[in-house]
Coordinates of C-alpha atoms in Angstrom, one line a residue:
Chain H
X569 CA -12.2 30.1 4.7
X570 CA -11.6 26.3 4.0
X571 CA -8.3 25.2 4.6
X572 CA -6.4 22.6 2.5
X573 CA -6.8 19.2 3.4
X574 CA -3.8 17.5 5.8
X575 CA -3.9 14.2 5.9
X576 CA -4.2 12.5 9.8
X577 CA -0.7 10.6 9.2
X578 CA 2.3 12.1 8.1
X579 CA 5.9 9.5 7.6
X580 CA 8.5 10.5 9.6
X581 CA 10.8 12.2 7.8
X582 CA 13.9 10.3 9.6
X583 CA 12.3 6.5 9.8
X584 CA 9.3 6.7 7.5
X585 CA 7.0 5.6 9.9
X586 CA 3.9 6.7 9.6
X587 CA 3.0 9.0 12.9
X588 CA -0.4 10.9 13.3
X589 CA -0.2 14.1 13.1
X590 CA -1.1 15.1 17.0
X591 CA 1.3 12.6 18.5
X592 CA 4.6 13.6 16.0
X593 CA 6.1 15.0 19.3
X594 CA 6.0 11.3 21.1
X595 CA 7.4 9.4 17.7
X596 CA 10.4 7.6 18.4
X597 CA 12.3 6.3 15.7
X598 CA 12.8 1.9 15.3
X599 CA 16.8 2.1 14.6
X600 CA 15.4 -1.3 11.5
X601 CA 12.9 1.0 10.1
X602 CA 15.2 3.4 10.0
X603 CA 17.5 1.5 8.6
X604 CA 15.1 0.1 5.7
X605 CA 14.0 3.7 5.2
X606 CA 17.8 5.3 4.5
X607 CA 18.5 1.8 1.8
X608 CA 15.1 2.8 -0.1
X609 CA 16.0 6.1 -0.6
X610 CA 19.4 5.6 -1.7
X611 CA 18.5 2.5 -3.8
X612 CA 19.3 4.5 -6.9
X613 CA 22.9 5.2 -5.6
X614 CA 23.2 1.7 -4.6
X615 CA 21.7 0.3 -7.7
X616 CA 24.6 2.8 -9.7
X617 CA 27.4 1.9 -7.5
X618 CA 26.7 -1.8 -8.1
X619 CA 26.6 -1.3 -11.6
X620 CA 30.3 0.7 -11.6
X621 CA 31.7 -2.0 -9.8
X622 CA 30.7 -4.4 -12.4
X623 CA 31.5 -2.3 -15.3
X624 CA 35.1 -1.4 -13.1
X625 CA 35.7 -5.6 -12.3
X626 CA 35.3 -6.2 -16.4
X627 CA 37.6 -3.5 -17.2
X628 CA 41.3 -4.3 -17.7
X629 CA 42.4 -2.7 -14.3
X630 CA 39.6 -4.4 -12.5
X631 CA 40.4 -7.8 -13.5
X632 CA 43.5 -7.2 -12.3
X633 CA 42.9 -6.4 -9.2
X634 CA 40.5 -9.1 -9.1
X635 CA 43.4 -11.8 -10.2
X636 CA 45.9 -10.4 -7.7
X637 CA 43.2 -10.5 -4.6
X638 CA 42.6 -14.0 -5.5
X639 CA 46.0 -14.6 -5.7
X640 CA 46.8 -12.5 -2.7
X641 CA 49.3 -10.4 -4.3
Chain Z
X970 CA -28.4 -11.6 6.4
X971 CA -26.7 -8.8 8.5
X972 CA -24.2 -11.2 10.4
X973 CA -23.3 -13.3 6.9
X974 CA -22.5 -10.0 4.7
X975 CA -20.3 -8.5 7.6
X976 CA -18.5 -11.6 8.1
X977 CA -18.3 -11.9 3.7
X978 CA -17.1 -8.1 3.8
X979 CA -14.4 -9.3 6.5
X980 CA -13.1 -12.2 5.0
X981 CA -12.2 -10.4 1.5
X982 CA -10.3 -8.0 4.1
X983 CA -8.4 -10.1 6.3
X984 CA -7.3 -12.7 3.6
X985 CA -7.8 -11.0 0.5
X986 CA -6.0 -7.5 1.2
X987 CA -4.0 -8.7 4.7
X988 CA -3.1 -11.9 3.9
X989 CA -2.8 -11.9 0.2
X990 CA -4.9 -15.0 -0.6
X991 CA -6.3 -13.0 -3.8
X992 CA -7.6 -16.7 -4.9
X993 CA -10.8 -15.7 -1.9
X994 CA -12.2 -13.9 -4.9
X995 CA -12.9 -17.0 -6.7
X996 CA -15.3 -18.1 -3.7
X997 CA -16.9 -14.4 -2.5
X998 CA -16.4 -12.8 -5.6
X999 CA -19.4 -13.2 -8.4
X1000 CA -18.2 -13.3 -12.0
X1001 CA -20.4 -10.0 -12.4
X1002 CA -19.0 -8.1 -9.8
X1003 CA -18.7 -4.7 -10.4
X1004 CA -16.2 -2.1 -8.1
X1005 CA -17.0 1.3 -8.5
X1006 CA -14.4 3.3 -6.7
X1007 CA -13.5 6.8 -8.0
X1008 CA -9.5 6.4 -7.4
X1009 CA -9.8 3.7 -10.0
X1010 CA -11.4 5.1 -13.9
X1011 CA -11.2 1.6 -15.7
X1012 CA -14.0 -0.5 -14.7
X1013 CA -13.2 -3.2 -12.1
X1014 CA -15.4 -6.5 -12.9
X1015 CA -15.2 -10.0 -11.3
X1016 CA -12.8 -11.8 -9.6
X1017 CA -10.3 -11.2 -11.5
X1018 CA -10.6 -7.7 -11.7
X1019 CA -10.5 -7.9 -8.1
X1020 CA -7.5 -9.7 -8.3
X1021 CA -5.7 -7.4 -10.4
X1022 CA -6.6 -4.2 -8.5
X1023 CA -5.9 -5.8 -4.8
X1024 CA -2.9 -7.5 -6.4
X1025 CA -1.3 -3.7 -7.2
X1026 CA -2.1 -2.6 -4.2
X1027 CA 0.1 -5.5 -2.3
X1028 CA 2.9 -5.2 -4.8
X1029 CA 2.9 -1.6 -3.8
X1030 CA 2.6 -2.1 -0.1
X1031 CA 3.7 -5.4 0.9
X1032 CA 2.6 -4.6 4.6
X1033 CA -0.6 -3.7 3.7
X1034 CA -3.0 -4.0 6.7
X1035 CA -6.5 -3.2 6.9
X1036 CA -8.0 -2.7 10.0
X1037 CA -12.2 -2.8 9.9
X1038 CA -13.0 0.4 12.4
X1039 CA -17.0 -0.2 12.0
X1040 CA -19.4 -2.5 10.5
X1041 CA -23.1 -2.1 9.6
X1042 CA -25.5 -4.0 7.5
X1043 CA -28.9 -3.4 6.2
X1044 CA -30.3 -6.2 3.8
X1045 CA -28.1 -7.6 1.9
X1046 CA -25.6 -4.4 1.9
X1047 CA -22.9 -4.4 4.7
X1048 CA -20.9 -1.1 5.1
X1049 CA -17.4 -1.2 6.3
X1050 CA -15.1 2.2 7.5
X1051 CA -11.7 0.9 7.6
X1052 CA -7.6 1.9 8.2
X1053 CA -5.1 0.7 6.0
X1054 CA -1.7 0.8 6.6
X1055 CA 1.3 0.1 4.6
X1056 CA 5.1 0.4 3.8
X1057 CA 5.2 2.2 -0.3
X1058 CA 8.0 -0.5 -1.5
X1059 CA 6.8 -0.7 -5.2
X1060 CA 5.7 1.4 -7.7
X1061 CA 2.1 2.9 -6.9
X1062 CA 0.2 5.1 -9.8
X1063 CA 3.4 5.9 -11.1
X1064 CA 5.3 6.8 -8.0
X1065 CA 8.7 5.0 -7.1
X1066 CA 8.9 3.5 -3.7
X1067 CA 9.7 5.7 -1.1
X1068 CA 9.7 3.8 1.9
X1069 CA 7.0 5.6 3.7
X1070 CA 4.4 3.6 5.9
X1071 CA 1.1 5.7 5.3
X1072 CA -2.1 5.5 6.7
X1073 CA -5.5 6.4 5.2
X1074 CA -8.9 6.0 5.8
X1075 CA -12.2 4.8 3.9
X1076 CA -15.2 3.4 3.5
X1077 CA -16.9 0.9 1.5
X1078 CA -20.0 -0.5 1.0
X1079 CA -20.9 -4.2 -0.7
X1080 CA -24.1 -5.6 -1.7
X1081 CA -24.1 -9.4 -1.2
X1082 CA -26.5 -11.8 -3.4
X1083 CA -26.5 -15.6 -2.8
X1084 CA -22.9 -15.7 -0.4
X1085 CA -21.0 -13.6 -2.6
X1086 CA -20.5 -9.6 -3.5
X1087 CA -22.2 -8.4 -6.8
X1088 CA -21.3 -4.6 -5.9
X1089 CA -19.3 -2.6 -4.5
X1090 CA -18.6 1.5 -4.0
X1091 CA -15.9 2.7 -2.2
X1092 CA -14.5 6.2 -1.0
X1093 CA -11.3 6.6 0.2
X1094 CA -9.0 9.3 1.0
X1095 CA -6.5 9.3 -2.1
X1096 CA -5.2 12.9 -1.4
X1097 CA -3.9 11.6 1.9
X1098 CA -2.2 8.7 0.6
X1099 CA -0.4 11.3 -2.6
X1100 CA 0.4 13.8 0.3
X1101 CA 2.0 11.2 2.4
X1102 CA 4.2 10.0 -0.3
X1103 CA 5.1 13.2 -1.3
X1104 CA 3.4 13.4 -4.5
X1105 CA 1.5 16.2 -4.0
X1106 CA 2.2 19.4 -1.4
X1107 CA 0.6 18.6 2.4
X1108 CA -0.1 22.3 2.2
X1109 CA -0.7 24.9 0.0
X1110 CA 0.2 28.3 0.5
X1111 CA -1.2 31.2 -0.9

C-alpha cells in the first residue's frame, strides 16, 4: 500500500521554524522567532484591537480621556 | 558550454530568487523565454514574466533562500536540484501568512541559447509546501 505523501519539513508548531521531520526531537525553539511567529498569528487580533482603540479615542468618552491624560488630570 | 549554463542557472538563483535583483532577467532572460512549471497554469514568458512569478514568490517569502544541492549540464541544458527555504509572511496562492518557515525541494532544468535561458521546466514539491502551511492535511486517514 502507498502511503500519503509527508513532506521532509514540518514548522514547528511553537516557533514556526521549519524542522525536518527526523530531527523534531533536537529542535530548540529561537525565543525572536518565536516571538515573530506568536505576532503573525495574532495579527488579526492586533489589527482589531488597533482599530477599537481608534474607533474608542474618536468617541466622546475617548477624547476625554485623551484630553485629561494630556492634561494630566 | 557546461561551465557557462551552470554558472547562468546560478546567477538567476542567487540574485534573482536570493537576493531579489529581479532586474537579472533583463540580462539572462530572452524576450521568448518560456517557463513551464506545472504549479503555475498561466504561461510564464520573458523577462518579465519571470519577474512577475519570482516577484510573488519574494512578496510571499521575504527570506526566501535557495540553496543549489546539484548541478549538471549537457549541451546547452544545465539541470539544477535545489532547497528553498522561506518564512510565509504574505499572501501565497490565496493563503494568509502564517509565519511558517518551510522547506521544499525541486528540480529544474534550463536550456541556454546565446548567454541567456530560452526554456525552462521545473518540478517541485507543491504538496509539501500546502502541507507545511497548513493548507492541506500532512496525513490522511482512512
Amino acid at each position: 500500500m502507498v502511503e500519503f505523501p509527508q513532506p521532509q519539513h514540518t514548522p514547528c508548531p511553537a516557533c514556526g521554524a521549519s524542522v525536518p521531520r527526523e530531527a523534531d526531537d533536537d529542535h530548540v525553539c529561537d525565543e525572536e522567532r518565536r516571538l515573530d511567529f506568536l505576532l503573525i498569528q495574532h495579527r488579526v487580533a492586533l489589527a482589531g484591537f488597533d482599530n477599537q482603540l481608534a474607533a474608542w479615542l474618536d468617541s466622546p468618552h475617548g477624547r476625554f480621556a485623551a484630553w485629561c491624560a494630556k492634561h494630566g488630570r | 558550454m557546461g561551465d557557462d549554463t551552470k554558472r547562468i542557472a546560478r546567477r538567476i538563483i542567487d540574485e534573482a530568487f536570493n537576493s531579489g535583483r529581479l532586474e537579472v532577467a533583463d540580462e539572462l532572460i530572452a524576450s521568448g523565454w518560456i517557463e513551464h512549471d506545472p504549479a503555475i497554469p498561466d504561461p510564464v514568458t520573458g523577462p518579465e514574466g519571470f519577474k512577475r512569478v519570482t516577484g510573488g514568490y519574494r512578496a510571499a517569502f521575504p527570506d526566501l533562500n535557495v540553496t543549489i544541492e546539484h548541478q549538471c549540464a549537457e549541451g546547452d541544458t544545465v539541470c539544477t536540484r535545489w532547497t528553498a527555504r522561506g518564512t510565509h509572511q504574505g499572501e501565497f496562492w490565496g493563503v494568509a501568512p502564517t509565519g511558517r518557515e518551510v522547506t521544499v525541494s525541486g528540480i529544474t532544468m534550463d536550456r541556454i541559447q546565446d548567454g541567456r535561458m530560452v526554456e525552462s521546466w521545473t518540478n517541485w514539491d507543491t504538496l509539501g509546501l500546502l502541507q507545511q502551511l497548513g493548507a492541506v492535511p500532512a496525513a490522511a486517514h482512512a
